[in-house]
CSV table of C-alpha atoms in Angstrom, one decimal:
chain,number,residue,atom,x,y,z
C,64,MET,CA,117.6,121.5,86.5
C,65,PRO,CA,116.0,118.5,88.6
C,66,PRO,CA,117.9,117.4,91.7
C,67,GLY,CA,120.3,114.4,91.4
C,68,TRP,CA,118.2,112.1,93.5
C,69,ARG,CA,115.3,111.8,91.0
C,70,ILE,CA,114.9,108.2,89.7
C,71,ALA,CA,112.9,106.6,87.0
C,72,GLU,CA,109.6,104.9,87.9
C,73,ARG,CA,109.7,101.4,89.3
C,74,GLU,CA,113.5,101.4,89.4
C,75,ALA,CA,115.4,100.4,92.6
C,76,THR,CA,118.8,102.1,92.3
C,77,PRO,CA,121.9,100.1,92.7
C,78,GLU,CA,124.5,101.1,95.3
C,79,SER,CA,127.0,102.5,92.9
C,80,ARG,CA,124.6,105.3,91.7
C,81,TYR,CA,122.8,105.9,94.9
C,82,LEU,CA,124.2,108.8,97.0
C,83,GLY,CA,124.2,109.9,100.7
C,84,ARG,CA,120.4,110.1,101.3
C,85,ARG,CA,120.2,106.3,100.8
C,86,ALA,CA,123.4,105.6,102.8
C,87,PHE,CA,121.9,102.6,104.6
C,88,VAL,CA,122.0,100.5,101.4
C,89,ARG,CA,125.8,100.5,101.2
C,90,ALA,CA,126.0,96.7,102.3
C,91,ALA,CA,122.6,95.5,100.8
C,92,ALA,CA,120.5,95.4,97.8
C,93,ALA,CA,118.2,98.3,97.4
C,94,LEU,CA,115.2,98.3,99.7
C,95,GLY,CA,112.4,96.6,98.0
C,96,LEU,CA,114.2,94.2,95.7
C,97,VAL,CA,114.4,91.4,98.4
C,98,GLY,CA,111.3,89.3,98.2
C,99,THR,CA,111.4,86.9,101.0
C,100,VAL,CA,113.9,85.2,103.4
C,101,GLY,CA,113.1,81.8,104.7
C,102,GLY,CA,113.4,81.0,108.3
C,103,CYS,CA,113.4,84.5,109.5
C,104,THR,CA,111.6,85.5,112.8
C,105,GLN,CA,108.9,87.9,112.8
C,106,TYR,CA,110.9,90.1,115.3
C,107,MET,CA,114.2,91.7,114.4
C,108,VAL,CA,117.2,92.3,116.4
C,109,GLY,CA,116.4,95.4,118.4
C,110,GLN,CA,112.7,94.5,119.0
C,111,ARG,CA,112.3,91.9,121.4
C,112,PRO,CA,108.9,89.8,121.6
C,113,ASP,CA,108.6,90.4,125.3
C,114,GLY,CA,108.7,94.2,124.9
C,115,GLY,CA,111.8,94.8,126.7
C,116,THR,CA,114.8,97.0,125.9
C,117,LEU,CA,115.5,97.8,122.3
C,118,ASP,CA,119.1,97.3,121.5
C,119,VAL,CA,119.4,100.7,119.5
C,120,GLY,CA,120.8,102.7,122.4
C,121,TRP,CA,117.3,103.5,123.9
C,122,THR,CA,116.4,103.4,127.6
C,123,GLY,CA,113.4,103.4,129.8
C,124,ASP,CA,111.6,100.5,128.0
C,125,SER,CA,112.1,97.7,130.4
C,126,ASP,CA,108.3,98.0,131.9
C,127,ALA,CA,106.7,98.3,128.5
C,128,PRO,CA,103.6,96.0,127.6
C,129,PRO,CA,104.4,93.2,125.1
C,130,PRO,CA,103.8,94.1,121.4
C,131,PRO,CA,100.5,92.9,120.0
C,132,PRO,CA,100.1,89.6,118.2
C,133,PRO,CA,100.6,89.7,114.3
C,134,PRO,CA,97.5,91.1,112.8
C,135,THR,CA,94.7,89.3,111.1
C,136,GLY,CA,91.4,89.8,109.8
C,137,ASP,CA,89.8,92.5,107.5
C,138,THR,CA,91.8,95.4,106.5
C,139,TRP,CA,91.8,99.0,108.1
C,140,GLU,CA,90.2,100.4,104.9
C,141,MET,CA,87.2,98.0,105.0
C,142,GLN,CA,86.8,98.2,108.8
C,143,HIS,CA,86.9,102.0,109.0
C,144,ALA,CA,85.0,103.1,105.6
C,145,GLY,CA,82.1,104.4,107.8
C,146,LEU,CA,84.2,107.0,109.5
C,147,TYR,CA,84.9,109.1,106.5
C,148,PRO,CA,84.5,111.6,105.4
C,149,VAL,CA,84.8,114.0,108.4
C,150,ALA,CA,84.2,117.7,108.7
C,151,ARG,CA,87.1,119.9,107.6
C,152,ASN,CA,88.6,122.6,109.9
C,153,ALA,CA,88.7,125.7,107.8
C,154,THR,CA,91.3,127.2,109.8
C,155,PHE,CA,94.1,125.1,107.8
C,156,SER,CA,93.9,126.0,104.2
C,157,VAL,CA,96.5,126.3,101.5
C,158,PRO,CA,95.3,129.4,99.3
C,159,GLU,CA,98.4,129.5,97.1
C,160,ARG,CA,98.2,126.0,95.5
C,161,PRO,CA,95.7,123.3,94.6
C,162,VAL,CA,95.1,120.3,96.2
C,163,THR,CA,97.3,117.3,94.8
C,164,PRO,CA,95.3,114.7,93.0
C,165,GLU,CA,94.6,111.7,95.1
C,166,ASP,CA,96.0,109.2,92.5
C,167,LYS,CA,99.5,111.4,92.8
C,168,ALA,CA,99.7,111.4,96.5
C,169,THR,CA,98.7,107.8,97.0
C,170,THR,CA,101.2,106.6,94.4
C,171,TYR,CA,104.3,108.6,95.3
C,172,ASN,CA,105.5,107.7,98.7
C,173,ASN,CA,108.7,106.9,100.7
C,174,PHE,CA,108.1,103.8,102.7
C,175,TYR,CA,111.6,101.9,103.1
C,176,GLU,CA,110.1,99.0,105.1
C,177,PHE,CA,108.8,97.9,101.6
C,178,THR,CA,110.8,99.5,98.8
C,179,SER,CA,113.1,102.4,97.9
C,180,SER,CA,110.9,103.3,94.8
C,181,LYS,CA,108.5,105.8,95.5
C,182,THR,CA,106.3,104.7,92.7
C,183,TYR,CA,106.3,101.1,93.5
C,184,VAL,CA,105.1,101.3,97.2
C,185,LYS,CA,101.4,100.9,96.6
C,186,GLU,CA,101.9,97.6,94.6
C,187,LYS,CA,104.6,96.4,97.0
C,188,VAL,CA,102.3,96.5,100.1
C,189,GLU,CA,100.0,94.4,98.1
C,190,LEU,CA,102.6,92.0,97.2
C,191,ASP,CA,103.8,91.7,100.9
C,192,LYS,CA,100.2,91.3,102.0
C,193,PHE,CA,100.7,94.0,104.8
C,194,THR,CA,98.0,93.8,107.2
C,195,THR,CA,96.8,96.6,109.6
C,196,ARG,CA,94.1,94.9,111.6
C,197,PRO,CA,93.9,94.3,114.6
C,198,TRP,CA,96.1,97.3,115.6
C,199,THR,CA,97.2,98.7,119.0
C,200,VAL,CA,99.1,101.6,120.1
C,201,VAL,CA,101.5,101.2,123.1
C,202,THR,CA,102.3,104.1,125.4
C,203,SER,CA,105.4,103.6,127.7
C,204,GLY,CA,108.4,105.1,129.5
C,205,LEU,CA,107.6,108.2,131.6
C,206,VAL,CA,103.9,107.7,131.9
C,207,GLU,CA,101.6,107.0,134.9
C,208,THR,CA,100.9,103.6,133.7
C,209,PRO,CA,102.0,102.0,130.4
C,210,GLN,CA,99.1,101.2,128.1
C,211,VAL,CA,97.9,99.2,125.3
C,212,LEU,CA,95.3,101.1,123.4
C,213,GLU,CA,93.0,99.1,120.9
C,214,PHE,CA,93.1,101.4,117.8
C,215,ASP,CA,89.4,100.5,116.7
C,216,GLU,CA,88.3,102.2,120.0
C,217,LEU,CA,90.7,105.0,120.0
C,218,VAL,CA,89.9,106.2,116.5
C,219,ARG,CA,86.1,106.4,117.6
C,220,LYS,CA,86.8,108.1,120.8
C,221,LEU,CA,89.0,111.0,119.7
C,222,PRO,CA,87.5,113.9,117.7
C,223,LEU,CA,88.2,113.5,114.2
C,224,GLU,CA,88.6,116.5,111.6
C,225,GLU,CA,90.2,117.2,108.2
C,226,ARG,CA,93.1,119.5,107.6
C,227,LEU,CA,94.5,120.7,104.5
C,228,TYR,CA,98.3,120.7,104.9
C,229,ARG,CA,101.4,121.3,102.8
C,230,PHE,CA,103.8,118.5,102.8
C,231,ARG,CA,107.5,118.9,102.2
C,232,CYS,CA,110.0,116.1,101.6
C,233,VAL,CA,113.6,116.7,102.5
C,234,GLU,CA,114.1,115.5,98.9
C,235,ALA,CA,112.8,119.0,97.7
C,236,TRP,CA,109.2,117.6,96.6
C,237,ALA,CA,106.0,118.7,97.9
C,238,MET,CA,102.2,118.0,97.8
C,239,THR,CA,99.1,119.5,99.5
C,240,VAL,CA,96.8,116.8,101.2
C,241,PRO,CA,93.8,116.6,103.0
C,242,TRP,CA,94.4,114.5,105.9
C,243,SER,CA,91.7,113.2,108.3
C,244,GLY,CA,92.6,112.3,112.0
C,245,PHE,CA,93.2,113.9,115.4
C,246,VAL,CA,95.6,116.2,117.0
C,247,LEU,CA,98.5,114.4,118.7
C,248,SER,CA,98.0,116.2,122.0
C,249,GLU,CA,94.6,114.3,122.5
C,250,LEU,CA,96.6,111.0,122.3
C,251,ILE,CA,99.3,112.2,124.7
C,252,LYS,CA,96.8,113.2,127.3
C,253,LEU,CA,95.6,109.7,127.2
C,254,ALA,CA,99.0,108.5,127.6
C,255,LYS,CA,99.3,110.4,131.0
C,256,PRO,CA,103.1,111.5,130.7
C,257,LEU,CA,104.9,112.3,133.9
C,258,SER,CA,106.2,116.0,134.2
C,259,SER,CA,109.6,114.9,133.8
C,260,ALA,CA,108.9,113.6,130.0
C,261,ARG,CA,110.6,116.1,127.8
C,262,TYR,CA,110.5,114.0,124.6
C,263,VAL,CA,108.4,111.6,122.6
C,264,ARG,CA,109.7,108.9,120.5
C,265,PHE,CA,107.6,107.3,118.0
C,266,VAL,CA,108.3,103.7,117.1
C,267,THR,CA,106.7,102.0,113.9
C,268,ALA,CA,105.5,98.6,112.9
C,269,ASN,CA,108.5,96.0,112.6
C,270,LYS,CA,107.0,93.1,110.6
C,271,PRO,CA,109.6,91.9,108.3
C,272,ILE,CA,107.4,89.0,107.2
C,273,GLU,CA,104.8,91.7,105.8
C,274,MET,CA,107.4,94.4,105.2
C,275,THR,CA,110.2,92.7,103.3
C,276,GLY,CA,112.0,95.8,102.4
C,277,ILE,CA,113.4,95.3,106.1
C,278,PHE,CA,115.3,92.3,105.0
C,279,GLY,CA,117.2,94.3,102.2
C,280,CYS,CA,118.9,96.5,104.9
C,281,PRO,CA,120.6,94.6,107.6
C,282,GLU,CA,122.5,98.0,108.5
C,283,CYS,CA,119.2,99.8,109.2
C,284,PRO,CA,118.0,100.1,112.7
C,285,PHE,CA,114.5,99.0,112.2
C,286,PRO,CA,112.0,99.5,113.5
C,287,TYR,CA,111.8,103.0,112.2
C,288,HIS,CA,111.8,105.6,115.0
C,289,GLU,CA,111.5,109.2,115.1
C,290,ALA,CA,111.0,111.8,118.0
C,291,MET,CA,110.0,115.3,118.9
C,292,ARG,CA,110.3,117.6,122.0
C,293,MET,CA,107.2,117.6,124.0
C,294,ASP,CA,106.5,121.2,123.3
C,295,GLU,CA,106.4,120.4,119.5
C,296,ALA,CA,104.3,117.2,119.9
C,297,MET,CA,101.6,119.2,122.1
C,298,ASN,CA,101.4,121.9,119.3
C,299,GLU,CA,98.1,122.4,117.7
C,300,LEU,CA,99.6,121.5,114.2
C,301,THR,CA,101.0,118.2,115.0
C,302,PHE,CA,98.5,115.7,113.7
C,303,VAL,CA,97.9,111.9,113.7
C,304,ALA,CA,96.4,111.0,110.3
C,305,THR,CA,94.1,108.1,110.1
C,306,GLY,CA,92.4,109.1,106.6
C,307,ILE,CA,93.1,111.0,103.5
C,308,TYR,CA,91.0,112.5,100.6
C,309,GLY,CA,87.8,111.6,102.7
C,310,LYS,CA,88.7,108.0,103.2
C,311,ALA,CA,90.5,105.7,105.5
C,312,LEU,CA,94.4,105.9,105.0
C,313,PRO,CA,95.8,103.5,102.6
C,314,ARG,CA,98.5,101.2,103.5
C,315,GLN,CA,101.1,102.8,101.4
C,316,ASN,CA,100.6,106.2,103.0
C,317,GLY,CA,101.1,104.8,106.4
C,318,ALA,CA,97.9,103.0,107.6
C,319,PRO,CA,96.4,102.7,110.1
C,320,LEU,CA,97.8,105.9,111.6
C,321,ARG,CA,100.9,108.2,111.1
C,322,LEU,CA,102.3,111.3,112.0
C,323,VAL,CA,101.9,114.6,110.0
C,324,ILE,CA,104.1,117.5,111.2
C,325,PRO,CA,103.6,120.2,108.4
C,326,TRP,CA,106.6,122.5,109.4
C,327,LYS,CA,109.1,119.5,109.3
C,328,TYR,CA,110.5,117.4,106.5
C,329,GLY,CA,108.6,114.4,105.8
C,330,PHE,CA,110.9,111.9,107.3
C,331,LYS,CA,109.7,113.0,110.8
C,332,GLY,CA,106.3,111.7,110.1
C,333,ALA,CA,106.5,108.0,111.3
C,334,LYS,CA,104.0,105.8,109.4
C,335,SER,CA,102.1,102.7,110.7
C,336,LEU,CA,102.7,104.0,114.2
C,337,PHE,CA,102.9,101.3,117.0
C,338,ARG,CA,104.4,102.8,120.0
C,339,LEU,CA,105.0,106.1,121.8
C,340,ASP,CA,107.7,106.2,124.3
C,341,PHE,CA,108.0,109.2,126.9
C,342,LEU,CA,111.6,110.1,127.8
C,343,ASP,CA,113.5,112.7,129.7
C,344,LYS,CA,116.4,112.9,127.2
C,345,GLN,CA,116.7,113.4,123.6
C,346,PRO,CA,116.7,110.0,121.8
C,347,ALA,CA,118.5,109.0,118.7
C,348,THR,CA,116.4,108.7,115.5
C,349,PHE,CA,116.5,106.8,112.3
C,350,TRP,CA,118.1,109.0,109.6
C,351,PRO,CA,120.6,111.1,111.8
C,352,ARG,CA,121.9,107.6,112.9
C,353,LEU,CA,122.4,106.5,109.4
C,354,SER,CA,123.7,109.8,107.9
C,355,PRO,CA,124.4,112.3,110.7
C,356,GLY,CA,126.1,114.8,108.5
C,357,GLU,CA,122.9,115.1,106.3
C,358,TYR,CA,119.9,114.9,108.7
C,359,ASP,CA,119.3,116.6,112.1
C,360,PHE,CA,116.9,116.0,114.9
C,361,LEU,CA,114.7,119.0,114.4
C,362,ALA,CA,114.4,118.7,110.7
C,363,ASN,CA,112.5,122.2,110.3
C,364,VAL,CA,111.7,123.1,106.7
C,365,ASP,CA,114.1,125.9,105.9
C,366,PRO,CA,115.0,127.3,102.4
C,367,ASP,CA,118.1,129.0,103.8
C,368,VAL,CA,119.6,125.7,105.0
C,369,PRO,CA,120.7,123.7,102.1
C,370,HIS,CA,121.0,119.8,102.2
C,371,PRO,CA,124.7,119.0,101.6
C,372,ARG,CA,124.1,117.8,98.2
C,373,TRP,CA,121.1,120.1,97.0
C,374,SER,CA,119.4,123.5,97.6
C,375,GLN,CA,116.4,123.6,99.8
C,376,ALA,CA,115.3,126.9,98.4
C,377,ARG,CA,112.6,125.6,95.9
C,378,GLU,CA,110.6,122.4,95.8
C,379,MET,CA,108.9,120.4,93.0
C,380,LEU,CA,104.9,120.0,93.1
C,381,ILE,CA,104.3,116.4,92.3
C,382,ASP,CA,101.0,117.6,90.7
C,383,ASP,CA,102.8,119.0,87.6
C,384,GLY,CA,106.3,118.9,88.0
C,385,ASN,CA,106.5,122.7,88.6
C,386,TYR,CA,108.9,124.4,90.9
C,387,VAL,CA,108.1,126.9,93.5
C,388,ASP,CA,110.0,128.7,96.4
C,389,THR,CA,110.1,126.9,99.7
C,390,MET,CA,108.8,128.9,102.7
C,391,LYS,CA,110.4,128.9,106.0
C,392,TYR,CA,108.5,126.3,108.4
C,393,ASN,CA,106.7,125.3,105.3
C,394,GLY,CA,104.6,128.5,105.7
C,395,TYR,CA,103.6,127.5,109.3
C,396,GLY,CA,105.7,130.1,111.0
C,397,GLN,CA,102.8,131.7,112.9
C,398,TYR,CA,102.2,128.5,114.9
C,399,VAL,CA,105.6,127.4,115.5
C,400,ALA,CA,108.4,130.1,115.2
C,401,SER,CA,108.1,130.9,118.9
C,402,LEU,CA,109.4,127.2,119.5
C,403,TYR,CA,112.7,128.1,118.3
C,404,GLY,CA,113.3,131.6,119.1
């Protein structure tokens, strides 16, 4: 029997029928139903244009560089088409299941800054005219010197490779995807964190004019923010994807760059990454703030730990709708189990 969270295509579910996982829509229309709101500033409450402290219970941001101007110009896909495909790292393979077809993986996505409908995200990023150029990545907090890194230069400076990873959503669906990009540890080395940094917070783009789903959820602490322990972030599996299926990453999948953490549930993988903050204390993160009884900080894939409203023992492959057994750490225990021993 399919889990109760599944919805029909192109539907945004009303509050009365939408349960815990989407708790943030309690006081708003479902994300993605709001088109435009006149007179709204480009920056939401909680993200100051001067780059100062974000009003979401965070610390250590006062010396951060200002955010970049609104992106203009050609799309990320056009500018970086020549970078792909890249060589596949054969170490990372998924022999027990086929690669998910590209048209499935690029049309079934969670991206609440646009809409709550997984099958409508691709169309919604077009309607919202979401731009991904120019793009910079800010590093701040406990670092030698805060930096603003030009992504056009960054993606050509770091070694790119392709990795085939299992992807497991907390909603109990899964896919197998060939991501292109670089290991996060390479970016962290460029950031030069201090020895006192024990956590990395990842802050995503916050452009309500181009991500109009943000207007539909005044309760939500946008920009989307996630975090990891430093030892997790430096693990060889933790990946920054800039491409998929031998092409530049499309906007609905988190362009121009997103995190891919294959042993954790998908909500840990921040999309359209804008900022890395290095901290000495564990920060609050988006979903545990909204529904602390359903989501935890680590969010490791574990078939023996059910979600409060459904089992995590099995997962649906979006390729064909068939169900398979969930593997602990999503099958990556040899790389990460020692982190939690």
